[in-house]
PDB file of C-alpha atoms in Angstrom:
ATOM      1  CA  MET A   1     -20.332  11.994   4.322  1.00 50.00           C
ATOM      2  CA  SER A   2     -17.985  13.497   7.138  1.00 62.00           C
ATOM      3  CA  GLY A   3     -15.268  15.958   6.392  1.00 62.00           C
ATOM      4  CA  GLY A   4     -14.991  18.368   3.912  1.00 72.00           C
ATOM      5  CA  SER A   5     -12.713  20.975   5.077  1.00 74.00           C
ATOM      6  CA  MET A   6      -9.813  19.686   3.043  1.00 79.00           C
ATOM      7  CA  ASN A   7     -12.022  18.691  -0.124  1.00 79.00           C
ATOM      8  CA  TYR A   8     -11.904  15.300   0.953  1.00 81.00           C
ATOM      9  CA  PHE A   9      -8.216  15.147   0.263  1.00 85.00           C
ATOM     10  CA  ALA A  10      -7.910  11.492   1.738  1.00 86.00           C
ATOM     11  CA  PHE A  11      -9.546  10.221  -1.350  1.00 87.00           C
ATOM     12  CA  THR A  12      -7.092  11.392  -3.914  1.00 89.00           C
ATOM     13  CA  PHE A  13      -4.804   8.365  -2.742  1.00 90.00           C
ATOM     14  CA  ASP A  14      -7.386   5.649  -4.086  1.00 92.00           C
ATOM     15  CA  LYS A  15      -6.168   5.747  -7.615  1.00 93.00           C
ATOM     16  CA  PRO A  16      -2.462   5.477  -6.874  1.00 93.00           C
ATOM     17  CA  LEU A  17      -2.981   2.809  -4.173  1.00 92.00           C
ATOM     18  CA  ALA A  18      -5.151   0.702  -6.731  1.00 92.00           C
ATOM     19  CA  ILE A  19      -2.484   0.940  -9.473  1.00 93.00           C
ATOM     20  CA  ILE A  20       0.454   0.445  -7.292  1.00 92.00           C
ATOM     21  CA  SER A  21      -1.185  -2.637  -5.477  1.00 89.00           C
ATOM     22  CA  LYS A  22      -2.214  -3.934  -9.091  1.00 90.00           C
ATOM     23  CA  GLU A  23       1.348  -3.895 -10.126  1.00 90.00           C
ATOM     24  CA  ILE A  24       2.138  -6.030  -6.627  1.00 87.00           C
ATOM     25  CA  LYS A  25      -0.317  -8.428  -7.286  1.00 85.00           C
ATOM     26  CA  TRP A  26       0.104  -9.149 -11.213  1.00 88.00           C
ATOM     27  CA  GLY A  27       3.611  -7.732 -11.841  1.00 83.00           C
ATOM     28  CA  LYS A  28       5.402 -10.435  -9.749  1.00 78.00           C
ATOM     29  CA  ASN A  29       7.372 -11.573 -12.541  1.00 84.00           C
ATOM     30  CA  LYS A  30       8.072  -8.279 -14.195  1.00 91.00           C
ATOM     31  CA  TRP A  31       9.816  -6.742 -11.032  1.00 90.00           C
ATOM     32  CA  THR A  32      12.671  -7.769  -8.945  1.00 89.00           C
ATOM     33  CA  PRO A  33      12.164  -8.339  -5.332  1.00 86.00           C
ATOM     34  CA  GLU A  34      13.615  -5.114  -4.350  1.00 88.00           C
ATOM     35  CA  THR A  35      11.363  -3.127  -6.646  1.00 91.00           C
ATOM     36  CA  LEU A  36       8.224  -4.999  -5.489  1.00 89.00           C
ATOM     37  CA  LEU A  37       9.394  -4.184  -1.680  1.00 88.00           C
ATOM     38  CA  GLU A  38       9.601  -0.575  -2.846  1.00 92.00           C
ATOM     39  CA  PHE A  39       6.154  -0.827  -3.992  1.00 92.00           C
ATOM     40  CA  GLN A  40       4.822  -2.173  -1.095  1.00 90.00           C
ATOM     41  CA  ASN A  41       6.511   0.745   0.860  1.00 91.00           C
ATOM     42  CA  ALA A  42       4.648   3.043  -1.389  1.00 93.00           C
ATOM     43  CA  VAL A  43       1.602   1.522  -0.638  1.00 92.00           C
ATOM     44  CA  ASN A  44       2.334   1.542   2.926  1.00 92.00           C
ATOM     45  CA  TYR A  45       3.174   5.186   3.056  1.00 94.00           C
ATOM     46  CA  LEU A  46       0.383   6.177   0.971  1.00 94.00           C
ATOM     47  CA  LYS A  47      -2.004   4.163   3.371  1.00 93.00           C
ATOM     48  CA  ILE A  48      -0.540   6.260   6.200  1.00 95.00           C
ATOM     49  CA  ALA A  49      -0.811   9.361   4.417  1.00 94.00           C
ATOM     50  CA  GLN A  50      -4.305   8.761   3.864  1.00 95.00           C
ATOM     51  CA  ILE A  51      -5.343   7.743   7.356  1.00 95.00           C
ATOM     52  CA  TYR A  52      -3.554  10.872   8.429  1.00 95.00           C
ATOM     53  CA  SER A  53      -5.562  13.387   6.160  1.00 94.00           C
ATOM     54  CA  ARG A  54      -8.756  11.562   6.588  1.00 93.00           C
ATOM     55  CA  ARG A  55      -8.387  11.836  10.317  1.00 94.00           C
ATOM     56  CA  VAL A  56      -7.252  15.563  10.437  1.00 94.00           C
ATOM     57  CA  GLU A  57     -10.080  16.255   7.754  1.00 94.00           C
ATOM     58  CA  TRP A  58     -12.653  15.305  10.121  1.00 92.00           C
ATOM     59  CA  LEU A  59     -10.915  16.879  13.157  1.00 94.00           C
ATOM     60  CA  LEU A  60     -11.021  20.197  11.353  1.00 93.00           C
ATOM     61  CA  SER A  61     -14.493  19.715  10.188  1.00 92.00           C
ATOM     62  CA  GLY A  62     -15.811  19.167  13.739  1.00 92.00           C
ATOM     63  CA  ASP A  63     -16.630  15.579  13.027  1.00 91.00           C
ATOM     64  CA  ASP A  64     -14.101  14.352  15.628  1.00 92.00           C
ATOM     65  CA  GLY A  65     -12.856  16.187  18.679  1.00 95.00           C
ATOM     66  CA  GLU A  66      -9.379  16.099  19.635  1.00 96.00           C
ATOM     67  CA  ASN A  67      -9.825  12.866  21.774  1.00 95.00           C
ATOM     68  CA  SER A  68     -11.606  10.826  19.098  1.00 95.00           C
ATOM     69  CA  PHE A  69      -8.972  12.218  16.795  1.00 96.00           C
ATOM     70  CA  ILE A  70      -6.164  10.719  18.538  1.00 97.00           C
ATOM     71  CA  LYS A  71      -8.069   7.493  19.176  1.00 97.00           C
ATOM     72  CA  ARG A  72      -9.051   6.805  15.994  1.00 96.00           C
ATOM     73  CA  LEU A  73      -5.816   7.666  14.200  1.00 97.00           C
ATOM     74  CA  LYS A  74      -4.041   5.331  16.542  1.00 97.00           C
ATOM     75  CA  GLU A  75      -6.785   2.494  15.728  1.00 96.00           C
ATOM     76  CA  GLU A  76      -6.581   2.859  11.905  1.00 95.00           C
ATOM     77  CA  LEU A  77      -2.650   3.147  12.019  1.00 94.00           C
ATOM     78  CA  GLU A  78      -2.534  -0.110  14.220  1.00 94.00           C
ATOM     79  CA  GLU A  79      -4.924  -1.687  11.667  1.00 92.00           C
ATOM     80  CA  ASN A  80      -3.147  -0.879   8.832  1.00 88.00           C
ATOM     81  CA  ARG A  81       0.332  -2.046  10.514  1.00 86.00           C
ATOM     82  CA  LYS A  82      -1.524  -5.473  11.090  1.00 87.00           C
ATOM     83  CA  ASN A  83      -3.110  -5.995   8.100  1.00 79.00           C
ATOM     84  CA  PRO A  84      -1.090  -4.847   4.954  1.00 69.00           C
ATOM     85  CA  GLU A  85      -2.794  -5.097   1.646  1.00 65.00           C
ATOM     86  CA  TRP A  86      -0.203  -7.522   0.142  1.00 56.00           C
ATOM     87  CA  GLU A  87       1.712 -10.644   0.818  1.00 58.00           C
ATOM     88  CA  GLU A  88       5.348 -10.263   1.709  1.00 59.00           C
ATOM     89  CA  ILE A  89       8.111 -10.944  -0.953  1.00 56.00           C
ATOM     90  CA  ASP A  90      10.822 -12.984  -0.342  1.00 58.00           C
ATOM     91  CA  ARG A  91      13.792 -13.874  -2.497  1.00 59.00           C
ATOM     92  CA  LYS A  92      12.938 -17.662  -2.280  1.00 63.00           C
ATOM     93  CA  SER A  93       9.535 -17.439  -3.535  1.00 62.00           C
ATOM     94  CA  TYR A  94      10.745 -14.785  -6.062  1.00 58.00           C
ATOM     95  CA  GLU A  95      13.425 -17.287  -7.411  1.00 62.00           C
ATOM     96  CA  LYS A  96      10.715 -20.285  -7.459  1.00 63.00           C
ATOM     97  CA  ARG A  97       8.566 -17.860  -9.726  1.00 58.00           C
ATOM     98  CA  LEU A  98      11.301 -17.308 -12.195  1.00 56.00           C
ATOM     99  CA  THR A  99      11.702 -21.006 -12.312  1.00 60.00           C
ATOM    100  CA  ASP A 100       7.978 -21.629 -12.848  1.00 58.00           C
ATOM    101  CA  ALA A 101       7.681 -18.612 -15.362  1.00 50.00           C
ATOM    102  CA  SER A 102       9.599 -20.106 -18.222  1.00 46.00           C
ATOM    103  CA  ASP A 103       6.822 -18.831 -20.679  1.00 47.00           C
ATOM    104  CA  CYS A 104       7.068 -15.070 -19.459  1.00 47.00           C
ATOM    105  CA  CYS A 105       8.643 -13.137 -22.472  1.00 45.00           C
ATOM    106  CA  ASP A 106      10.498 -11.076 -20.120  1.00 48.00           C
ATOM    107  CA  PHE A 107      11.981 -14.253 -18.211  1.00 41.00           C
ATOM    108  CA  GLU A 108      15.553 -13.914 -19.509  1.00 43.00           C
ATOM    109  CA  GLU A 109      15.447 -10.239 -19.137  1.00 45.00           C
ATOM    110  CA  ILE A 110      14.150 -10.580 -15.141  1.00 45.00           C
ATOM    111  CA  LYS A 111      16.527 -13.608 -14.495  1.00 43.00           C
ATOM    112  CA  GLN A 112      19.819 -11.580 -15.227  1.00 40.00           C
TER     113      GLN A 112
END
């Protein structure tokens, strides 16, 4: 395993990313579109922080030189931008979920 100069700090993002991603996937009838959008933003910013911390750690550990640091950082950031780990939340699909979710115990609370 490469890195180590920062005690593999990038891996500390895995658990919060998993928890928030799970809420995005399974909590769609629980949260408003605005909240889900902020969850998506949180995942995106945590992924960006994870990418930066991993790339910097590899540079500081001597696993990457400056040129490969910049190249790999740009590649990973672009890959993250192109392939988010969620489907976009939009008002129309959210309102359809509300209509379809009449068996949800929180339905009335969510609808208000």
